[in-house]
XYZ file of C-alpha atoms in Angstrom:
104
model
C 21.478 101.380 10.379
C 23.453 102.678 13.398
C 22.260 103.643 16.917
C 23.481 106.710 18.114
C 26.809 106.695 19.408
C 29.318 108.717 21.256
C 32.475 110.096 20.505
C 33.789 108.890 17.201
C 32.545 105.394 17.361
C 30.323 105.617 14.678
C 33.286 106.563 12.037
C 35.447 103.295 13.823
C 31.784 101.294 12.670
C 32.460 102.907 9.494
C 36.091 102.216 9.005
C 35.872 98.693 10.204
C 32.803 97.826 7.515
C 35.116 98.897 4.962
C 38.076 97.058 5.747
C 35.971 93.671 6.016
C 34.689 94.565 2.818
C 38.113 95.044 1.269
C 39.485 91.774 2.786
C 36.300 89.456 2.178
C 37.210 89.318 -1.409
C 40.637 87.328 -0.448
C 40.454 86.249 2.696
C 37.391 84.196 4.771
C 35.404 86.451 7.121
C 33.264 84.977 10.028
C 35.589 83.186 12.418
C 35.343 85.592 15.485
C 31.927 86.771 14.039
C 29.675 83.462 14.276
C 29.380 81.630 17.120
C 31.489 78.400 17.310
C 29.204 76.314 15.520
C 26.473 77.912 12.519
C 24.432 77.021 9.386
C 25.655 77.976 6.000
C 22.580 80.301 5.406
C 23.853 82.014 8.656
C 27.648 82.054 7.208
C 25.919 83.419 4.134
C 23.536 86.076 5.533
C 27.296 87.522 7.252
C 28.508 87.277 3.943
C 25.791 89.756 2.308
C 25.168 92.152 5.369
C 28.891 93.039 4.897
C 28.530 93.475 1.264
C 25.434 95.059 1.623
C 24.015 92.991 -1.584
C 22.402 89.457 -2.166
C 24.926 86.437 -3.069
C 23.606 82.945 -5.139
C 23.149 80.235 -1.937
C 24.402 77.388 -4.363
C 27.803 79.435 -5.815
C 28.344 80.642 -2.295
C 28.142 77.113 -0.844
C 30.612 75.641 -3.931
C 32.928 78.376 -3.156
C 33.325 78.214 0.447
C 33.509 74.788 0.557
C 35.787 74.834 -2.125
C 38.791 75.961 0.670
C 37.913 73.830 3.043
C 37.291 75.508 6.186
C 34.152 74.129 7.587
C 33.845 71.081 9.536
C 30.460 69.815 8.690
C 29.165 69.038 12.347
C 27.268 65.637 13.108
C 24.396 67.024 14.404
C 21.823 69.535 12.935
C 20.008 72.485 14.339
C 16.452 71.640 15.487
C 13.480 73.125 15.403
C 11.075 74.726 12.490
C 8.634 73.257 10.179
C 11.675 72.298 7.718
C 14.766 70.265 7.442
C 16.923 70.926 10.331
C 19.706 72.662 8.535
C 23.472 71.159 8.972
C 25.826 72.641 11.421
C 29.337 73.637 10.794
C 32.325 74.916 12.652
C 35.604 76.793 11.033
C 38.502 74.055 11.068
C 40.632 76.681 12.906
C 44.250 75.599 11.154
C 42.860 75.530 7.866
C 41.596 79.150 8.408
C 44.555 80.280 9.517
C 46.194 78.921 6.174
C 43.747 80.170 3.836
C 44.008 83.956 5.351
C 47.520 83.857 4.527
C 47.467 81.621 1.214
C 43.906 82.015 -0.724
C 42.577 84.685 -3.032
C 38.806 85.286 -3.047
C-alpha cells in the first residue's frame, strides 16, 4: 500500500516495482536496497515483497548462493529467543559480474 503522494510519484512507485520485477528474474536485486550487511530471511522477505508472492526459504537460499554473491559475515545478529541468524554482505565485484553475466 502507498501513502498519498503528490504529483505523479505514485505512477514513478508504480513503474519502478515493475521494472524490478522484470529484472529480478535475471539479474540479483538488493544491493542498494539492504543495508551493507543483512540476514538471508531479510534478503528473502525483499525478494517476495517485490514479487508480491511467497518463495521456498531452502530453494531460495540454494539459488542465491548458487552465484556467489554473499560474503557470509563472521559475526551473527544478536538478540531474540532463537539462533542469532548469520550475517551477510554482497561481494560487490561478483555482483557486478553476475548483473551482466547470469540468468535468473
Amino acid at each position: 500500500k502507498l501513502p498519498n503522494t503528490i504529483m505523479d510519484h505514485r505512477e514513478i512507485l508504480k513503474k519502478a516495482l515493475t521494472t524490478l520485477r522484470e529484472q529480478i528474474s535475471y539479474k540479483p536485486i538488493g544491493y542498494n536496497l539492504l543495508p551493507e550487511t543483512f540476514t538471508m530471511p531479510e534478503l528473502q522477505a525483499l525478494y517476495e515483497a517485490v514479487l508480491g508472492q511467497k518463495l521456498n526459504r531452502g530453494n531460495f537460499y540454494r539459488k542465491i548462493m548458487r552465484y556467489n554473491i554473499l560474503v557470509k559475515q563472521a559475526e551473527s545478529r544478536k538478540g531474540g529467543a532463537h539462533k542469532s541468524p548469520n550475517l551477510y554482505r554482497f561481494d560487490e565485484e561478483n555482483y557486478k559480474k553476475a548483473l551482466n553475466e547470469f540468468s535468473w
